[in-house]
């Protein structure tokens, strides 16, 4: 990245804030992060305090690249280096055995650590110049819709977070894929920006998938049943089911909105309609911003038509499942 004078000033200010134990909002290609020096336990605890995040919920450490893997992890399998070479920098988090020095505040007291090298040019340059790792969960109140613009972060925290680096809208729009590499067989813990099929093709195996029954022994970011939710009640389901519920809401005199996946050749009488992209990459870039916008418009309910249940939509389906207050069908 060729850094302009203005960008370098922002980076310098961010590094000074981070080294002083402060927090900074940073862009990544997935969502905006709330960053602190991952080697400073008190700074990391400040993330939890500002977000309202449970203390046993681990955060991902962001690093500049694979050369820093051994700074944070030990007993690193060959698969980790292979995945890092193929997908870093990029939207892939690796869960590995932690080095002893990694603060419990980062790992939630577990013996594992999540590591990722983001591809956003501003975040990558910040990490290179900072030299260490940044603990950086999404820059939102715990459980709320993730931010994909700097303004979302400012709306969320206001004066409580005085420094937010504006890197424009996030290119991917949903969080990173998380792959566990601490057992004999690699595990898909969270679908995200790197498709499952690309990982399986590279490793030459089928990823085991995290199951709800594993939740007591596997804790990683974004794995709670309820997460990514707007303030307005969100009802999701197949098109016919949400159309019917939206119409009933209209008959009750409620102010509601219907979110569709691609354009419709029919609507629902009296209901506002928001049309999102009909392909998964575009939809992923739009969905969090759309939910935040609808939250501000005074609707009593948001009715959302679920996109197709296909492999290409896996990450989006995962987020919508966790964001929903009510699931139909």
PDB file of C-alpha atoms in Angstrom:
ATOM      1  CA  UNK A   1       0.000   0.000   0.000  1.00  0.00           C
ATOM      2  CA  UNK A   2       1.233   3.485  -0.845  1.00  0.00           C
ATOM      3  CA  UNK A   3       0.341   5.535   2.229  1.00  0.00           C
ATOM      4  CA  UNK A   4      -0.626   9.178   1.819  1.00  0.00           C
ATOM      5  CA  UNK A   5       0.489  11.773   4.342  1.00  0.00           C
ATOM      6  CA  UNK A   6      -3.051  11.993   5.701  1.00  0.00           C
ATOM      7  CA  UNK A   7      -3.306   8.215   6.068  1.00  0.00           C
ATOM      8  CA  UNK A   8       0.069   8.054   7.785  1.00  0.00           C
ATOM      9  CA  UNK A   9      -1.095  10.658  10.297  1.00  0.00           C
ATOM     10  CA  UNK A  10      -4.145   8.490  11.043  1.00  0.00           C
ATOM     11  CA  UNK A  11      -1.951   5.409  11.435  1.00  0.00           C
ATOM     12  CA  UNK A  12       0.451   7.275  13.725  1.00  0.00           C
ATOM     13  CA  UNK A  13      -2.442   8.472  15.876  1.00  0.00           C
ATOM     14  CA  UNK A  14      -3.905   4.967  16.030  1.00  0.00           C
ATOM     15  CA  UNK A  15      -0.580   3.404  17.029  1.00  0.00           C
ATOM     16  CA  UNK A  16      -0.087   5.998  19.765  1.00  0.00           C
ATOM     17  CA  UNK A  17      -3.588   5.291  21.086  1.00  0.00           C
ATOM     18  CA  UNK A  18      -3.050   1.517  20.987  1.00  0.00           C
ATOM     19  CA  UNK A  19       0.340   1.662  22.697  1.00  0.00           C
ATOM     20  CA  UNK A  20      -1.194   3.819  25.422  1.00  0.00           C
ATOM     21  CA  UNK A  21      -3.741   1.070  26.112  1.00  0.00           C
ATOM     22  CA  UNK A  22      -6.597   2.726  24.235  1.00  0.00           C
ATOM     23  CA  UNK A  23      -9.121   1.468  21.707  1.00  0.00           C
ATOM     24  CA  UNK A  24      -9.387   2.266  17.998  1.00  0.00           C
ATOM     25  CA  UNK A  25     -12.065   1.467  15.426  1.00  0.00           C
ATOM     26  CA  UNK A  26     -10.405  -0.115  12.387  1.00  0.00           C
ATOM     27  CA  UNK A  27     -11.634  -1.221   8.958  1.00  0.00           C
ATOM     28  CA  UNK A  28     -11.185  -4.751   7.698  1.00  0.00           C
ATOM     29  CA  UNK A  29     -12.488  -6.396   4.547  1.00  0.00           C
ATOM     30  CA  UNK A  30     -15.136  -8.257   6.613  1.00  0.00           C
ATOM     31  CA  UNK A  31     -16.523  -5.802   9.195  1.00  0.00           C
ATOM     32  CA  UNK A  32     -15.092  -2.949  11.252  1.00  0.00           C
ATOM     33  CA  UNK A  33     -13.198  -4.019  14.369  1.00  0.00           C
ATOM     34  CA  UNK A  34     -12.779  -2.574  17.864  1.00  0.00           C
ATOM     35  CA  UNK A  35      -9.026  -2.894  18.290  1.00  0.00           C
ATOM     36  CA  UNK A  36      -6.694  -3.020  21.295  1.00  0.00           C
ATOM     37  CA  UNK A  37      -3.119  -4.189  21.854  1.00  0.00           C
ATOM     38  CA  UNK A  38      -3.550  -7.954  22.246  1.00  0.00           C
ATOM     39  CA  UNK A  39      -0.524  -8.101  24.571  1.00  0.00           C
ATOM     40  CA  UNK A  40      -2.159  -5.669  27.020  1.00  0.00           C
ATOM     41  CA  UNK A  41      -4.757  -7.507  29.158  1.00  0.00           C
ATOM     42  CA  UNK A  42      -6.273  -4.311  30.561  1.00  0.00           C
ATOM     43  CA  UNK A  43      -6.667  -2.839  27.068  1.00  0.00           C
ATOM     44  CA  UNK A  44      -8.369  -6.043  25.913  1.00  0.00           C
ATOM     45  CA  UNK A  45     -10.683  -5.922  28.935  1.00  0.00           C
ATOM     46  CA  UNK A  46     -11.623  -2.400  27.838  1.00  0.00           C
ATOM     47  CA  UNK A  47     -13.003  -3.912  24.617  1.00  0.00           C
ATOM     48  CA  UNK A  48     -15.283  -6.170  26.650  1.00  0.00           C
ATOM     49  CA  UNK A  49     -16.412  -3.274  28.838  1.00  0.00           C
ATOM     50  CA  UNK A  50     -17.268  -1.032  25.896  1.00  0.00           C
ATOM     51  CA  UNK A  51     -19.030  -3.767  23.925  1.00  0.00           C
ATOM     52  CA  UNK A  52     -20.783  -5.325  26.918  1.00  0.00           C
ATOM     53  CA  UNK A  53     -19.265  -8.636  25.851  1.00  0.00           C
ATOM     54  CA  UNK A  54     -19.133 -11.685  28.188  1.00  0.00           C
ATOM     55  CA  UNK A  55     -15.625 -12.098  29.616  1.00  0.00           C
ATOM     56  CA  UNK A  56     -15.381 -15.777  28.596  1.00  0.00           C
ATOM     57  CA  UNK A  57     -16.085 -14.992  24.923  1.00  0.00           C
ATOM     58  CA  UNK A  58     -12.722 -15.044  23.081  1.00  0.00           C
ATOM     59  CA  UNK A  59     -11.580 -12.403  20.606  1.00  0.00           C
ATOM     60  CA  UNK A  60      -9.578 -12.839  17.398  1.00  0.00           C
ATOM     61  CA  UNK A  61      -6.003 -11.551  17.238  1.00  0.00           C
ATOM     62  CA  UNK A  62      -5.254  -9.732  13.989  1.00  0.00           C
ATOM     63  CA  UNK A  63      -1.687  -9.961  12.695  1.00  0.00           C
ATOM     64  CA  UNK A  64       0.175  -8.755   9.615  1.00  0.00           C
ATOM     65  CA  UNK A  65       0.846 -12.206   8.180  1.00  0.00           C
ATOM     66  CA  UNK A  66       1.966 -15.820   8.580  1.00  0.00           C
ATOM     67  CA  UNK A  67       5.428 -14.786   9.811  1.00  0.00           C
ATOM     68  CA  UNK A  68       3.761 -13.885  13.131  1.00  0.00           C
ATOM     69  CA  UNK A  69       1.929 -17.178  13.622  1.00  0.00           C
ATOM     70  CA  UNK A  70       4.519 -18.575  16.022  1.00  0.00           C
ATOM     71  CA  UNK A  71       4.419 -15.372  18.101  1.00  0.00           C
ATOM     72  CA  UNK A  72       0.917 -16.340  19.203  1.00  0.00           C
ATOM     73  CA  UNK A  73       0.514 -20.077  18.559  1.00  0.00           C
ATOM     74  CA  UNK A  74       2.471 -23.260  19.181  1.00  0.00           C
ATOM     75  CA  UNK A  75       2.357 -26.812  17.813  1.00  0.00           C
ATOM     76  CA  UNK A  76       1.190 -25.303  14.543  1.00  0.00           C
ATOM     77  CA  UNK A  77       0.110 -27.981  12.027  1.00  0.00           C
ATOM     78  CA  UNK A  78       1.152 -27.889   8.386  1.00  0.00           C
ATOM     79  CA  UNK A  79      -2.468 -27.215   7.441  1.00  0.00           C
ATOM     80  CA  UNK A  80      -2.264 -23.806   9.137  1.00  0.00           C
ATOM     81  CA  UNK A  81       0.690 -22.697   7.019  1.00  0.00           C
ATOM     82  CA  UNK A  82      -0.983 -24.058   3.896  1.00  0.00           C
ATOM     83  CA  UNK A  83      -4.200 -22.146   4.622  1.00  0.00           C
ATOM     84  CA  UNK A  84      -2.337 -18.959   5.518  1.00  0.00           C
ATOM     85  CA  UNK A  85      -0.338 -19.103   2.288  1.00  0.00           C
ATOM     86  CA  UNK A  86      -3.500 -19.536   0.233  1.00  0.00           C
ATOM     87  CA  UNK A  87      -5.961 -17.212   1.988  1.00  0.00           C
ATOM     88  CA  UNK A  88      -3.966 -14.628   3.963  1.00  0.00           C
ATOM     89  CA  UNK A  89      -4.265 -11.776   3.990  1.00  0.00           C
ATOM     90  CA  UNK A  90      -7.987 -12.420   3.847  1.00  0.00           C
ATOM     91  CA  UNK A  91     -11.204 -13.354   5.681  1.00  0.00           C
ATOM     92  CA  UNK A  92     -10.009 -16.579   7.342  1.00  0.00           C
ATOM     93  CA  UNK A  93      -9.409 -17.123  11.077  1.00  0.00           C
ATOM     94  CA  UNK A  94      -7.381 -20.091  12.320  1.00  0.00           C
ATOM     95  CA  UNK A  95      -7.908 -21.543  15.801  1.00  0.00           C
ATOM     96  CA  UNK A  96      -4.590 -22.882  17.141  1.00  0.00           C
ATOM     97  CA  UNK A  97      -2.914 -23.831  20.408  1.00  0.00           C
ATOM     98  CA  UNK A  98      -1.953 -20.612  22.169  1.00  0.00           C
ATOM     99  CA  UNK A  99       1.483 -19.567  23.290  1.00  0.00           C
ATOM    100  CA  UNK A 100       1.671 -19.371  27.114  1.00  0.00           C
ATOM    101  CA  UNK A 101       2.068 -15.581  27.108  1.00  0.00           C
ATOM    102  CA  UNK A 102      -1.239 -14.903  25.294  1.00  0.00           C
ATOM    103  CA  UNK A 103      -3.530 -13.173  27.828  1.00  0.00           C
ATOM    104  CA  UNK A 104      -6.573 -15.034  29.116  1.00  0.00           C
ATOM    105  CA  UNK A 105      -8.523 -11.864  28.287  1.00  0.00           C
ATOM    106  CA  UNK A 106      -7.922 -12.686  24.604  1.00  0.00           C
ATOM    107  CA  UNK A 107      -8.670 -16.404  24.748  1.00  0.00           C
ATOM    108  CA  UNK A 108     -11.533 -16.424  27.232  1.00  0.00           C
ATOM    109  CA  UNK A 109      -9.363 -18.640  29.423  1.00  0.00           C
ATOM    110  CA  UNK A 110      -9.094 -21.369  26.783  1.00  0.00           C
ATOM    111  CA  UNK A 111      -5.870 -22.983  25.612  1.00  0.00           C
ATOM    112  CA  UNK A 112      -6.515 -21.846  22.022  1.00  0.00           C
ATOM    113  CA  UNK A 113      -6.205 -18.563  20.156  1.00  0.00           C
ATOM    114  CA  UNK A 114      -7.847 -17.282  16.973  1.00  0.00           C
ATOM    115  CA  UNK A 115      -5.537 -15.605  14.447  1.00  0.00           C
ATOM    116  CA  UNK A 116      -6.273 -13.713  11.243  1.00  0.00           C
ATOM    117  CA  UNK A 117      -4.403 -11.450   8.813  1.00  0.00           C
ATOM    118  CA  UNK A 118      -6.900  -8.972   7.314  1.00  0.00           C
ATOM    119  CA  UNK A 119      -6.527  -7.892   3.697  1.00  0.00           C
ATOM    120  CA  UNK A 120      -7.889  -4.356   4.031  1.00  0.00           C
ATOM    121  CA  UNK A 121      -4.979  -2.155   2.956  1.00  0.00           C
ATOM    122  CA  UNK A 122      -5.319   0.355   5.815  1.00  0.00           C
ATOM    123  CA  UNK A 123      -5.619  -2.346   8.484  1.00  0.00           C
ATOM    124  CA  UNK A 124      -2.711  -4.278   6.970  1.00  0.00           C
ATOM    125  CA  UNK A 125      -0.482  -1.204   7.001  1.00  0.00           C
ATOM    126  CA  UNK A 126      -1.492  -0.419  10.587  1.00  0.00           C
ATOM    127  CA  UNK A 127      -0.595  -3.957  11.667  1.00  0.00           C
ATOM    128  CA  UNK A 128       2.760  -3.864   9.871  1.00  0.00           C
ATOM    129  CA  UNK A 129       3.728  -0.611  11.530  1.00  0.00           C
ATOM    130  CA  UNK A 130       2.314  -1.563  14.947  1.00  0.00           C
ATOM    131  CA  UNK A 131       4.390  -4.733  14.892  1.00  0.00           C
ATOM    132  CA  UNK A 132       2.282  -6.775  17.302  1.00  0.00           C
ATOM    133  CA  UNK A 133      -1.196  -8.252  17.345  1.00  0.00           C
ATOM    134  CA  UNK A 134      -4.510  -6.445  17.698  1.00  0.00           C
ATOM    135  CA  UNK A 135      -7.454  -8.001  19.461  1.00  0.00           C
ATOM    136  CA  UNK A 136     -10.336  -6.747  17.343  1.00  0.00           C
ATOM    137  CA  UNK A 137     -13.869  -8.134  17.577  1.00  0.00           C
ATOM    138  CA  UNK A 138     -16.577  -6.355  15.616  1.00  0.00           C
ATOM    139  CA  UNK A 139     -17.010  -2.705  16.604  1.00  0.00           C
ATOM    140  CA  UNK A 140     -20.576  -2.896  17.911  1.00  0.00           C
ATOM    141  CA  UNK A 141     -22.418  -3.504  21.149  1.00  0.00           C
ATOM    142  CA  UNK A 142     -22.462  -7.202  21.942  1.00  0.00           C
ATOM    143  CA  UNK A 143     -25.100  -9.096  19.951  1.00  0.00           C
ATOM    144  CA  UNK A 144     -26.003  -6.130  17.738  1.00  0.00           C
ATOM    145  CA  UNK A 145     -25.645  -5.895  13.953  1.00  0.00           C
ATOM    146  CA  UNK A 146     -21.990  -5.756  12.893  1.00  0.00           C
ATOM    147  CA  UNK A 147     -20.677  -2.477  11.394  1.00  0.00           C
ATOM    148  CA  UNK A 148     -19.562  -2.272   7.770  1.00  0.00           C
ATOM    149  CA  UNK A 149     -18.820   1.473   7.601  1.00  0.00           C
ATOM    150  CA  UNK A 150     -16.985   3.905   9.861  1.00  0.00           C
ATOM    151  CA  UNK A 151     -20.275   5.750  10.412  1.00  0.00           C
ATOM    152  CA  UNK A 152     -21.840   2.571  11.795  1.00  0.00           C
ATOM    153  CA  UNK A 153     -19.065   2.496  14.409  1.00  0.00           C
ATOM    154  CA  UNK A 154     -19.555   6.156  15.286  1.00  0.00           C
ATOM    155  CA  UNK A 155     -23.308   5.595  15.559  1.00  0.00           C
ATOM    156  CA  UNK A 156     -22.675   2.673  17.902  1.00  0.00           C
ATOM    157  CA  UNK A 157     -20.206   4.229  20.339  1.00  0.00           C
ATOM    158  CA  UNK A 158     -20.216   8.003  19.816  1.00  0.00           C
ATOM    159  CA  UNK A 159     -17.755   9.862  22.035  1.00  0.00           C
ATOM    160  CA  UNK A 160     -16.856   6.651  23.896  1.00  0.00           C
ATOM    161  CA  UNK A 161     -14.637   5.751  20.918  1.00  0.00           C
ATOM    162  CA  UNK A 162     -12.983   8.966  19.735  1.00  0.00           C
ATOM    163  CA  UNK A 163     -10.718   7.417  17.062  1.00  0.00           C
ATOM    164  CA  UNK A 164     -12.188   5.473  14.117  1.00  0.00           C
ATOM    165  CA  UNK A 165     -10.121   4.899  10.990  1.00  0.00           C
ATOM    166  CA  UNK A 166     -12.352   5.316   7.941  1.00  0.00           C
ATOM    167  CA  UNK A 167     -11.477   2.744   5.302  1.00  0.00           C
ATOM    168  CA  UNK A 168     -14.724   2.960   3.362  1.00  0.00           C
ATOM    169  CA  UNK A 169     -17.418   0.262   3.142  1.00  0.00           C
ATOM    170  CA  UNK A 170     -16.276  -3.301   3.874  1.00  0.00           C
ATOM    171  CA  UNK A 171     -15.674  -5.362   0.754  1.00  0.00           C
ATOM    172  CA  UNK A 172     -16.911  -8.723   2.117  1.00  0.00           C
ATOM    173  CA  UNK A 173     -19.548  -7.550   4.591  1.00  0.00           C
ATOM    174  CA  UNK A 174     -19.801 -10.631   6.832  1.00  0.00           C
ATOM    175  CA  UNK A 175     -17.280 -11.964   9.322  1.00  0.00           C
ATOM    176  CA  UNK A 176     -14.381 -14.284   8.603  1.00  0.00           C
ATOM    177  CA  UNK A 177     -14.552 -18.037   8.194  1.00  0.00           C
ATOM    178  CA  UNK A 178     -13.232 -19.750  11.333  1.00  0.00           C
ATOM    179  CA  UNK A 179     -11.421 -23.096  11.036  1.00  0.00           C
ATOM    180  CA  UNK A 180     -10.342 -25.077  14.094  1.00  0.00           C
ATOM    181  CA  UNK A 181      -6.936 -26.775  13.782  1.00  0.00           C
ATOM    182  CA  UNK A 182      -6.446 -28.139  17.295  1.00  0.00           C
ATOM    183  CA  UNK A 183      -7.930 -31.604  16.839  1.00  0.00           C
ATOM    184  CA  UNK A 184      -7.010 -34.427  14.525  1.00  0.00           C
ATOM    185  CA  UNK A 185      -9.460 -33.258  11.879  1.00  0.00           C
ATOM    186  CA  UNK A 186      -9.911 -29.601  10.829  1.00  0.00           C
ATOM    187  CA  UNK A 187     -13.301 -28.189  11.836  1.00  0.00           C
ATOM    188  CA  UNK A 188     -15.466 -25.478  10.288  1.00  0.00           C
ATOM    189  CA  UNK A 189     -16.502 -23.439  13.319  1.00  0.00           C
ATOM    190  CA  UNK A 190     -18.077 -20.489  11.494  1.00  0.00           C
ATOM    191  CA  UNK A 191     -18.765 -20.013   7.777  1.00  0.00           C
ATOM    192  CA  UNK A 192     -17.646 -16.672   6.390  1.00  0.00           C
ATOM    193  CA  UNK A 193     -15.693 -14.842   3.730  1.00  0.00           C
ATOM    194  CA  UNK A 194     -13.672 -17.850   2.516  1.00  0.00           C
ATOM    195  CA  UNK A 195     -15.958 -20.575   1.104  1.00  0.00           C
ATOM    196  CA  UNK A 196     -15.910 -23.959   2.800  1.00  0.00           C
ATOM    197  CA  UNK A 197     -15.370 -25.656  -0.563  1.00  0.00           C
ATOM    198  CA  UNK A 198     -12.172 -23.655  -1.221  1.00  0.00           C
ATOM    199  CA  UNK A 199     -10.700 -24.771   2.099  1.00  0.00           C
ATOM    200  CA  UNK A 200     -11.675 -28.397   1.543  1.00  0.00           C
ATOM    201  CA  UNK A 201     -10.208 -28.346  -1.960  1.00  0.00           C
ATOM    202  CA  UNK A 202      -6.912 -26.955  -0.701  1.00  0.00           C
ATOM    203  CA  UNK A 203      -6.589 -29.421   2.191  1.00  0.00           C
ATOM    204  CA  UNK A 204      -7.945 -32.382   0.232  1.00  0.00           C
ATOM    205  CA  UNK A 205     -10.472 -33.326   2.928  1.00  0.00           C
ATOM    206  CA  UNK A 206     -13.989 -32.649   4.151  1.00  0.00           C
ATOM    207  CA  UNK A 207     -14.213 -30.256   7.074  1.00  0.00           C
ATOM    208  CA  UNK A 208     -16.078 -31.481  10.100  1.00  0.00           C
ATOM    209  CA  UNK A 209     -18.789 -28.975  11.041  1.00  0.00           C
ATOM    210  CA  UNK A 210     -19.231 -27.516  14.493  1.00  0.00           C
ATOM    211  CA  UNK A 211     -22.417 -28.782  16.092  1.00  0.00           C
ATOM    212  CA  UNK A 212     -24.494 -27.087  18.750  1.00  0.00           C
ATOM    213  CA  UNK A 213     -23.655 -29.918  21.171  1.00  0.00           C
ATOM    214  CA  UNK A 214     -19.996 -28.863  20.961  1.00  0.00           C
ATOM    215  CA  UNK A 215     -20.704 -25.397  22.346  1.00  0.00           C
ATOM    216  CA  UNK A 216     -19.590 -26.241  25.876  1.00  0.00           C
ATOM    217  CA  UNK A 217     -16.083 -27.122  24.687  1.00  0.00           C
ATOM    218  CA  UNK A 218     -15.683 -24.803  21.683  1.00  0.00           C
ATOM    219  CA  UNK A 219     -15.979 -21.050  22.173  1.00  0.00           C
ATOM    220  CA  UNK A 220     -15.168 -18.762  19.267  1.00  0.00           C
ATOM    221  CA  UNK A 221     -16.435 -15.402  18.076  1.00  0.00           C
ATOM    222  CA  UNK A 222     -19.959 -15.224  16.671  1.00  0.00           C
ATOM    223  CA  UNK A 223     -21.043 -18.732  17.650  1.00  0.00           C
ATOM    224  CA  UNK A 224     -23.863 -17.837  20.048  1.00  0.00           C
ATOM    225  CA  UNK A 225     -27.402 -18.758  19.009  1.00  0.00           C
ATOM    226  CA  UNK A 226     -28.487 -15.105  19.172  1.00  0.00           C
ATOM    227  CA  UNK A 227     -26.133 -12.619  17.524  1.00  0.00           C
ATOM    228  CA  UNK A 228     -25.952  -9.938  14.801  1.00  0.00           C
ATOM    229  CA  UNK A 229     -29.499  -8.807  15.663  1.00  0.00           C
ATOM    230  CA  UNK A 230     -31.187  -5.479  14.875  1.00  0.00           C
ATOM    231  CA  UNK A 231     -33.126  -3.700  17.630  1.00  0.00           C
ATOM    232  CA  UNK A 232     -36.346  -4.067  15.609  1.00  0.00           C
ATOM    233  CA  UNK A 233     -37.843  -7.585  15.831  1.00  0.00           C
ATOM    234  CA  UNK A 234     -36.623  -9.565  12.807  1.00  0.00           C
ATOM    235  CA  UNK A 235     -38.819 -12.360  11.436  1.00  0.00           C
ATOM    236  CA  UNK A 236     -37.225 -14.623   8.822  1.00  0.00           C
ATOM    237  CA  UNK A 237     -38.505 -17.480   6.709  1.00  0.00           C
ATOM    238  CA  UNK A 238     -39.428 -18.673   3.211  1.00  0.00           C
ATOM    239  CA  UNK A 239     -41.026 -16.103   0.929  1.00  0.00           C
ATOM    240  CA  UNK A 240     -44.584 -17.390   1.293  1.00  0.00           C
ATOM    241  CA  UNK A 241     -44.404 -17.504   5.086  1.00  0.00           C
ATOM    242  CA  UNK A 242     -42.963 -14.007   5.556  1.00  0.00           C
ATOM    243  CA  UNK A 243     -45.343 -12.561   2.949  1.00  0.00           C
ATOM    244  CA  UNK A 244     -48.272 -13.943   4.913  1.00  0.00           C
ATOM    245  CA  UNK A 245     -46.987 -12.646   8.249  1.00  0.00           C
ATOM    246  CA  UNK A 246     -46.227  -9.240   6.729  1.00  0.00           C
ATOM    247  CA  UNK A 247     -49.757  -9.000   5.351  1.00  0.00           C
ATOM    248  CA  UNK A 248     -51.252  -9.943   8.726  1.00  0.00           C
ATOM    249  CA  UNK A 249     -49.100  -7.224  10.317  1.00  0.00           C
ATOM    250  CA  UNK A 250     -50.467  -4.731   7.796  1.00  0.00           C
ATOM    251  CA  UNK A 251     -54.047  -5.775   8.624  1.00  0.00           C
ATOM    252  CA  UNK A 252     -53.285  -5.182  12.314  1.00  0.00           C
ATOM    253  CA  UNK A 253     -52.226  -1.656  11.432  1.00  0.00           C
ATOM    254  CA  UNK A 254     -48.535  -2.225  12.154  1.00  0.00           C
ATOM    255  CA  UNK A 255     -45.787  -0.419  10.285  1.00  0.00           C
ATOM    256  CA  UNK A 256     -43.657  -3.192   8.799  1.00  0.00           C
ATOM    257  CA  UNK A 257     -41.124  -3.739   6.029  1.00  0.00           C
ATOM    258  CA  UNK A 258     -40.410  -6.746   3.833  1.00  0.00           C
ATOM    259  CA  UNK A 259     -36.805  -7.489   2.810  1.00  0.00           C
ATOM    260  CA  UNK A 260     -36.535  -9.567  -0.358  1.00  0.00           C
ATOM    261  CA  UNK A 261     -33.694 -11.473  -1.977  1.00  0.00           C
ATOM    262  CA  UNK A 262     -33.681 -10.053  -5.486  1.00  0.00           C
ATOM    263  CA  UNK A 263     -36.583  -8.282  -7.226  1.00  0.00           C
ATOM    264  CA  UNK A 264     -40.128  -9.657  -7.000  1.00  0.00           C
ATOM    265  CA  UNK A 265     -42.811  -9.778  -9.675  1.00  0.00           C
ATOM    266  CA  UNK A 266     -45.347  -9.249  -6.887  1.00  0.00           C
ATOM    267  CA  UNK A 267     -45.443  -7.417  -3.572  1.00  0.00           C
ATOM    268  CA  UNK A 268     -47.454  -7.500  -0.374  1.00  0.00           C
ATOM    269  CA  UNK A 269     -50.301  -5.003  -0.220  1.00  0.00           C
ATOM    270  CA  UNK A 270     -49.464  -1.956   1.888  1.00  0.00           C
ATOM    271  CA  UNK A 271     -46.041  -3.168   3.014  1.00  0.00           C
ATOM    272  CA  UNK A 272     -42.801  -1.306   2.331  1.00  0.00           C
ATOM    273  CA  UNK A 273     -40.301  -3.445   0.422  1.00  0.00           C
ATOM    274  CA  UNK A 274     -36.493  -3.339   0.473  1.00  0.00           C
ATOM    275  CA  UNK A 275     -34.846  -5.382  -2.279  1.00  0.00           C
ATOM    276  CA  UNK A 276     -31.349  -6.766  -1.684  1.00  0.00           C
ATOM    277  CA  UNK A 277     -29.023  -8.444  -4.186  1.00  0.00           C
ATOM    278  CA  UNK A 278     -29.972 -11.832  -5.592  1.00  0.00           C
ATOM    279  CA  UNK A 279     -26.380 -13.129  -5.462  1.00  0.00           C
ATOM    280  CA  UNK A 280     -24.523 -13.960  -2.225  1.00  0.00           C
ATOM    281  CA  UNK A 281     -21.525 -11.604  -2.489  1.00  0.00           C
ATOM    282  CA  UNK A 282     -23.665  -8.543  -3.109  1.00  0.00           C
ATOM    283  CA  UNK A 283     -26.212  -9.567  -0.474  1.00  0.00           C
ATOM    284  CA  UNK A 284     -23.452 -10.056   2.118  1.00  0.00           C
ATOM    285  CA  UNK A 285     -22.135  -6.542   1.473  1.00  0.00           C
ATOM    286  CA  UNK A 286     -25.643  -5.079   1.903  1.00  0.00           C
ATOM    287  CA  UNK A 287     -27.326  -6.981   4.730  1.00  0.00           C
ATOM    288  CA  UNK A 288     -25.806  -5.393   7.853  1.00  0.00           C
ATOM    289  CA  UNK A 289     -26.148  -1.856   6.486  1.00  0.00           C
ATOM    290  CA  UNK A 290     -29.746  -2.607   5.491  1.00  0.00           C
ATOM    291  CA  UNK A 291     -30.663  -3.874   8.971  1.00  0.00           C
ATOM    292  CA  UNK A 292     -29.075  -0.814  10.574  1.00  0.00           C
ATOM    293  CA  UNK A 293     -30.956   1.533   8.248  1.00  0.00           C
ATOM    294  CA  UNK A 294     -34.277  -0.196   8.912  1.00  0.00           C
ATOM    295  CA  UNK A 295     -33.641   0.030  12.652  1.00  0.00           C
ATOM    296  CA  UNK A 296     -33.686   3.822  12.356  1.00  0.00           C
ATOM    297  CA  UNK A 297     -36.943   4.043  10.407  1.00  0.00           C
ATOM    298  CA  UNK A 298     -39.466   3.246  13.121  1.00  0.00           C
ATOM    299  CA  UNK A 299     -40.748  -0.098  11.836  1.00  0.00           C
ATOM    300  CA  UNK A 300     -42.444  -2.386  14.328  1.00  0.00           C
ATOM    301  CA  UNK A 301     -41.242  -5.524  12.547  1.00  0.00           C
ATOM    302  CA  UNK A 302     -38.805  -6.492   9.796  1.00  0.00           C
ATOM    303  CA  UNK A 303     -39.918  -9.465   7.687  1.00  0.00           C
ATOM    304  CA  UNK A 304     -37.049 -11.025   5.745  1.00  0.00           C
ATOM    305  CA  UNK A 305     -37.284 -13.550   2.941  1.00  0.00           C
ATOM    306  CA  UNK A 306     -34.438 -16.037   3.391  1.00  0.00           C
ATOM    307  CA  UNK A 307     -32.092 -16.542   0.429  1.00  0.00           C
ATOM    308  CA  UNK A 308     -31.541 -19.990  -1.107  1.00  0.00           C
ATOM    309  CA  UNK A 309     -30.219 -22.821   1.072  1.00  0.00           C
ATOM    310  CA  UNK A 310     -27.166 -23.514  -1.071  1.00  0.00           C
ATOM    311  CA  UNK A 311     -23.437 -23.696  -0.337  1.00  0.00           C
ATOM    312  CA  UNK A 312     -22.789 -20.235  -1.787  1.00  0.00           C
ATOM    313  CA  UNK A 313     -25.166 -18.702   0.766  1.00  0.00           C
ATOM    314  CA  UNK A 314     -23.855 -20.587   3.824  1.00  0.00           C
ATOM    315  CA  UNK A 315     -22.277 -17.594   5.605  1.00  0.00           C
ATOM    316  CA  UNK A 316     -25.283 -15.334   4.982  1.00  0.00           C
ATOM    317  CA  UNK A 317     -27.715 -18.038   6.121  1.00  0.00           C
ATOM    318  CA  UNK A 318     -25.674 -18.502   9.310  1.00  0.00           C
ATOM    319  CA  UNK A 319     -25.827 -14.777  10.156  1.00  0.00           C
ATOM    320  CA  UNK A 320     -29.532 -14.479   9.406  1.00  0.00           C
ATOM    321  CA  UNK A 321     -30.311 -17.549  11.521  1.00  0.00           C
ATOM    322  CA  UNK A 322     -28.558 -15.981  14.526  1.00  0.00           C
ATOM    323  CA  UNK A 323     -29.942 -12.474  13.883  1.00  0.00           C
ATOM    324  CA  UNK A 324     -33.606 -13.548  13.745  1.00  0.00           C
ATOM    325  CA  UNK A 325     -35.908 -12.990  16.702  1.00  0.00           C
ATOM    326  CA  UNK A 326     -38.495 -15.317  15.126  1.00  0.00           C
ATOM    327  CA  UNK A 327     -37.868 -18.016  12.501  1.00  0.00           C
ATOM    328  CA  UNK A 328     -40.761 -19.202  10.352  1.00  0.00           C
ATOM    329  CA  UNK A 329     -41.036 -22.465   8.476  1.00  0.00           C
TER     330      UNK A 329
END
